[in-house]
Amino acid sequence: MLREYTAGLQHLGAALPFILRMFTELCSRAMSIDTASRTPELGALYAQLVDACVGVAARTPDGETVDRVLTCVADMVVPQLAHMVPDFERQVGVATHLMQQIISPALRAHMTGGYSGPAQATTQTQHFAAVLQSLAALAQQTSLAKVWRRDVWDFYGDAKFFSEQTMAPTLAMHWKQLVRQLLATDKDRVADLLSRIAASAPGLFANRVYEAQTRALALRRLSFAVWAGTTNQYLSHLPHVQERLVDILKNAPLPVVQCEVFLCLRVLLCRISNHHMSNFWPMLLTELIRLCLLQLAREGPEDREQAQLFLAACKFLDLLFVLGTEDFLIHQW
């Protein structure tokens, strides 16, 4: 029966999610009841069924069907994949097929600004949420990390990662989980993030505004990574982070970069224990006093960028007071 359904899936349309869910449940029960039923043939047939469902879903114009298939993949197929398909190479094959047919095209289309879902019956955000849900399920399977890491890293490094569409409330928590898994499975990526913050050597035709925007985005990626992690997860990188932030402030950056410095500091306050932050206070006190004096001495029309910078500094101060950071409060702010 499994072979018959697999052969005729292209004609079943809206029934795809039900069929995938039904056979996943049936195969799971069969393998749990009788270990002898966990034959390579059954695992291969189930893998073929999943591949066929994903392939048909990728070509259907019915967005609701695609999203329901992806939900089933995230909730049932991927969590049980190692149990249902004992052959590791077939597991990799199923995950790779899912990436190639649906997930990778959706990520690429999102980066280029194109519509990343089917033409009808669903919104872009709903479809992208279903894509990320299935991607997040893959990310939970550490043995399959090589299948999805490259795509997630490329999207994380894209300028559109922090767009309103990508960071919509229904999507942001998926990205938090994905970035956490990405950096947990590839330790060298954190060093790469830090290296992108370092100032490049000034060239003959250097564009200071463009370089500032690039550094600001690099800082925001670092902030997002620390926020996505657990408490003190990046403690070993704290001296390098401090070195980068001090270097930025010493070189009188444009306000757009300074704003990201204060955002990064707010994230550090929430993710790093207070007693590890004591080395930051001399630098921060100097910078905060400078900004306050500058704002008080300002005359004439308000400069928008400077106003945003002063607001970023005030937000940082506000968080310090809310947290009641003793090492900072002793300076009688």
C-alpha positions as CSV (number, residue, x, y, z in Angstrom):
1,M,0.0,0.0,0.0
2,L,2.8,2.4,0.8
3,R,4.3,1.8,-2.6
4,E,1.0,2.5,-4.3
5,Y,0.5,5.8,-2.5
6,T,4.0,6.9,-3.2
7,A,3.6,6.3,-6.9
8,G,0.4,8.3,-7.1
9,L,1.0,11.2,-4.8
10,Q,1.1,13.8,-7.6
11,H,-2.7,13.3,-8.1
12,L,-3.7,13.6,-4.5
13,G,-3.1,17.3,-4.0
14,A,-4.7,18.6,-0.8
15,A,-4.6,15.1,0.7
16,L,-0.8,15.2,0.9
17,P,-0.6,16.4,4.6
18,F,-3.1,13.7,5.7
19,I,-1.3,10.9,3.8
20,L,2.1,11.9,5.2
21,R,0.8,12.2,8.7
22,M,-1.1,8.9,8.5
23,F,1.8,6.8,7.2
24,T,4.2,8.5,9.6
25,E,1.9,7.4,12.5
26,L,1.4,3.9,11.0
27,C,5.1,3.3,10.4
28,S,6.0,4.6,13.8
29,R,3.6,2.3,15.6
30,A,4.7,-0.7,13.6
31,M,8.3,-0.1,14.4
32,S,7.6,0.5,18.1
33,I,5.5,-2.7,18.5
34,D,7.7,-5.0,16.5
35,T,11.5,-4.3,16.2
36,A,11.7,-6.9,13.4
37,S,9.6,-4.5,11.3
38,R,12.4,-2.0,11.3
39,T,13.7,-3.4,8.1
40,P,15.9,-1.4,5.6
41,E,13.1,-1.9,3.0
42,L,10.5,-0.2,5.2
43,G,12.8,2.7,6.1
44,A,13.6,3.1,2.4
45,L,10.0,3.1,1.4
46,Y,9.2,5.7,4.1
47,A,12.0,7.9,2.9
48,Q,10.7,7.7,-0.6
49,L,7.2,8.7,0.6
50,V,8.6,11.8,2.4
51,D,10.7,12.8,-0.6
52,A,7.7,12.4,-2.9
53,C,5.4,14.4,-0.6
54,V,8.0,17.2,-0.4
55,G,8.6,17.1,-4.1
56,V,4.9,17.4,-5.0
57,A,4.3,20.1,-2.3
58,A,7.1,22.2,-3.8
59,R,5.3,22.2,-7.1
60,T,1.7,22.8,-6.0
61,P,0.2,26.3,-6.2
62,D,-1.9,25.6,-3.1
63,G,-0.1,27.4,-0.3
64,E,-2.2,25.9,2.5
65,T,-1.3,22.4,1.4
66,V,2.4,23.3,1.3
67,D,2.3,24.8,4.8
68,R,0.4,21.8,6.2
69,V,3.0,19.5,4.7
70,L,5.8,21.5,6.3
71,T,4.1,21.5,9.6
72,C,3.8,17.7,9.5
73,V,7.5,17.5,8.5
74,A,8.4,19.7,11.5
75,D,6.1,18.1,14.1
76,M,6.3,14.4,13.1
77,V,8.7,13.5,10.3
78,V,12.0,15.1,11.3
79,P,11.8,14.4,15.1
80,Q,11.3,10.6,14.3
81,L,13.6,10.5,11.2
82,A,16.4,8.5,12.9
83,H,13.8,6.0,14.2
84,M,11.9,5.7,11.0
85,V,14.9,5.6,8.6
86,P,17.7,3.7,10.3
87,D,20.1,4.2,7.4
88,F,21.9,7.5,8.1
89,E,22.7,8.2,4.4
90,R,19.0,8.0,3.7
91,Q,18.3,10.4,6.6
92,V,20.8,12.9,5.0
93,G,19.1,12.3,1.7
94,V,15.6,13.2,3.1
95,A,16.9,16.3,4.8
96,T,18.9,17.4,1.7
97,H,15.8,16.9,-0.5
98,L,13.7,19.0,1.9
99,M,16.3,21.8,1.8
100,Q,16.7,21.8,-2.0
101,Q,13.0,21.6,-2.9
102,I,11.5,24.1,-0.4
103,I,13.7,25.6,2.3
104,S,16.7,26.9,0.3
105,P,14.6,28.4,-2.5
106,A,12.4,30.2,0.1
107,L,15.5,31.6,1.8
108,R,17.1,32.7,-1.5
109,A,13.9,34.4,-2.6
110,H,13.5,36.1,0.7
111,M,17.0,37.5,0.4
112,T,16.4,38.9,-3.1
113,G,13.1,40.4,-2.1
114,G,11.0,38.0,-4.2
115,Y,7.9,36.2,-2.9
116,S,9.1,33.0,-1.2
117,G,5.9,31.1,-1.2
118,P,3.2,29.7,-3.4
119,A,1.2,32.1,-5.5
120,Q,-2.1,31.8,-3.6
121,A,-3.9,30.7,-0.4
122,T,-1.2,31.9,2.0
123,T,0.7,35.0,2.9
124,Q,4.4,35.3,2.6
125,T,4.9,35.5,6.4
126,Q,2.7,32.4,7.0
127,H,4.6,30.4,4.5
128,F,8.0,31.6,5.7
129,A,7.0,30.7,9.3
130,A,6.2,27.2,8.1
131,V,9.6,27.0,6.3
132,L,11.4,28.2,9.4
133,Q,9.5,25.7,11.6
134,S,10.7,22.8,9.5
135,L,14.2,24.2,9.3
136,A,14.3,24.6,13.1
137,A,13.2,21.0,13.4
138,L,16.2,20.0,11.2
139,A,18.5,22.1,13.4
140,Q,17.5,20.0,16.4
141,Q,19.1,17.0,14.8
142,T,22.7,17.6,15.4
143,S,23.8,14.7,13.1
144,L,22.2,16.6,10.2
145,A,24.0,19.9,10.9
146,K,26.0,19.9,7.6
147,V,22.8,19.8,5.6
148,W,21.4,23.2,6.8
149,R,24.2,25.2,8.3
150,R,25.5,26.8,5.1
151,D,22.0,28.2,4.2
152,V,21.3,29.6,7.6
153,W,24.8,31.2,7.8
154,D,24.3,32.8,4.4
155,F,20.9,34.2,5.3
156,Y,22.2,35.4,8.7
157,G,24.9,37.3,6.9
158,D,22.6,38.9,4.5
159,A,21.6,42.6,4.8
160,K,17.9,41.6,4.8
161,F,18.2,39.5,7.9
162,F,17.1,42.3,10.1
163,S,14.3,43.5,7.9
164,E,10.8,43.9,9.2
165,Q,9.7,40.9,7.2
166,T,12.4,38.6,8.6
167,M,12.0,39.8,12.2
168,A,8.2,39.7,12.3
169,P,7.0,38.4,15.7
170,T,6.1,35.0,14.2
171,L,9.6,34.6,12.7
172,A,12.0,36.1,15.2
173,M,11.9,33.2,17.7
174,H,12.5,30.7,15.0
175,W,15.6,32.7,14.0
176,K,16.7,32.8,17.6
177,Q,16.7,29.0,17.8
178,L,18.4,28.6,14.5
179,V,21.2,31.0,15.2
180,R,21.7,29.4,18.6
181,Q,22.0,26.0,17.0
182,L,24.2,27.3,14.2
183,L,26.8,28.8,16.6
184,A,26.6,25.8,19.0
185,T,27.5,23.4,16.2
186,D,30.2,25.6,14.5
187,K,32.3,27.3,17.1
188,D,34.5,29.1,14.5
189,R,31.5,31.3,13.5
190,V,31.7,33.4,16.6
191,A,35.3,34.4,15.8
192,D,34.1,35.2,12.2
193,L,31.4,37.5,13.6
194,L,34.0,39.3,15.8
195,S,36.4,39.7,12.8
196,R,33.7,41.4,10.8
197,I,33.4,44.2,13.4
198,A,37.0,45.2,13.1
199,A,37.7,48.3,11.1
200,S,39.2,47.8,7.7
201,A,42.2,49.7,6.5
202,P,41.2,53.0,4.9
203,G,41.4,52.9,1.1
204,L,41.8,55.6,-1.4
205,F,38.2,55.4,-2.4
206,A,36.7,54.4,0.9
207,N,33.1,55.2,1.6
208,R,32.9,56.1,5.3
209,V,29.1,55.9,5.3
210,Y,29.0,52.5,3.7
211,E,31.7,51.1,6.0
212,A,29.8,52.5,9.0
213,Q,26.6,50.7,7.9
214,T,28.5,47.5,7.3
215,R,30.0,47.6,10.8
216,A,26.6,48.5,12.3
217,L,25.1,45.4,10.8
218,A,28.0,43.3,11.9
219,L,27.5,44.6,15.5
220,R,23.8,43.8,15.3
221,R,24.6,40.2,14.2
222,L,26.9,39.8,17.2
223,S,24.2,41.3,19.5
224,F,21.6,38.8,18.0
225,A,24.0,35.9,18.5
226,V,24.5,36.8,22.2
227,W,20.8,37.3,22.7
228,A,20.0,34.0,21.1
229,G,22.5,32.2,23.5
230,T,22.1,31.2,27.1
231,T,23.5,33.1,30.2
232,N,27.3,33.3,30.0
233,Q,27.4,31.1,26.9
234,Y,29.8,33.6,25.3
235,L,31.8,34.5,28.4
236,S,35.0,33.2,26.9
237,H,34.6,35.7,24.0
238,L,33.9,38.7,26.3
239,P,37.5,40.1,26.3
240,H,37.4,40.1,22.5
241,V,34.0,41.7,22.4
242,Q,35.3,44.4,24.8
243,E,38.4,45.0,22.7
244,R,36.2,45.5,19.6
245,L,33.8,47.9,21.3
246,V,36.6,50.0,22.8
247,D,38.3,50.1,19.4
248,I,35.1,51.4,17.8
249,L,34.5,54.1,20.4
250,K,38.2,55.3,20.2
251,N,37.9,55.9,16.5
252,A,35.0,58.3,16.7
253,P,32.5,56.3,14.7
254,L,29.4,57.6,13.0
255,P,26.2,57.7,15.2
256,V,24.8,54.6,13.4
257,V,27.7,52.5,14.7
258,Q,27.6,54.0,18.2
259,C,23.9,53.1,18.5
260,E,24.7,49.5,17.8
261,V,27.4,49.6,20.4
262,F,24.8,50.5,23.1
263,L,22.4,47.9,21.8
264,C,25.2,45.3,22.1
265,L,25.9,46.5,25.6
266,R,22.3,46.1,26.6
267,V,22.3,42.5,25.3
268,L,25.5,41.8,27.2
269,L,23.9,43.1,30.4
270,C,21.1,40.5,29.9
271,R,23.3,37.6,29.0
272,I,26.5,38.0,31.0
273,S,26.6,38.0,34.8
274,N,27.2,41.4,36.2
275,H,30.4,40.7,38.0
276,H,32.0,39.8,34.6
277,M,31.2,43.3,33.2
278,S,33.2,45.3,35.7
279,N,36.0,46.0,33.1
280,F,33.5,47.8,30.9
281,W,32.6,50.6,33.4
282,P,35.6,52.9,32.9
283,M,35.0,53.0,29.1
284,L,31.2,53.4,29.5
285,L,31.4,56.1,32.1
286,T,33.7,58.2,29.9
287,E,31.5,57.7,26.9
288,L,28.2,58.4,28.7
289,I,29.5,61.6,30.3
290,R,30.8,62.8,26.9
291,L,27.4,62.2,25.3
292,C,25.5,63.9,28.1
293,L,27.8,67.0,28.0
294,L,27.5,67.1,24.2
295,Q,23.7,67.0,24.4
296,L,23.5,69.7,27.0
297,A,25.8,72.0,25.0
298,R,24.0,71.5,21.8
299,E,22.3,74.5,20.2
300,G,20.2,75.1,17.2
301,P,18.1,72.5,15.3
302,E,18.2,68.9,16.6
303,D,20.4,66.5,14.6
304,R,18.3,63.4,14.0
305,E,21.3,60.9,14.1
306,Q,22.7,62.5,17.3
307,A,19.2,62.4,18.9
308,Q,19.0,58.7,18.1
309,L,22.4,58.1,19.6
310,F,21.5,60.0,22.8
311,L,18.3,57.9,22.9
312,A,20.3,54.7,22.6
313,A,22.6,55.8,25.5
314,C,19.5,56.6,27.6
315,K,18.0,53.2,26.9
316,F,21.3,51.6,28.1
317,L,21.2,53.8,31.3
318,D,17.6,52.9,31.9
319,L,18.4,49.1,31.7
320,L,21.3,49.6,34.1
321,F,18.9,51.3,36.7
322,V,16.2,48.6,36.2
323,L,18.8,45.8,36.7
324,G,20.2,47.7,39.7
325,T,23.8,46.9,38.7
326,E,25.8,47.7,41.8
327,D,29.2,48.1,40.1
328,F,27.7,50.9,38.1
329,L,25.4,52.5,40.7
330,I,28.4,53.2,43.1
331,H,29.4,55.9,40.7
332,Q,26.2,57.8,41.9
333,W,24.4,58.2,38.6
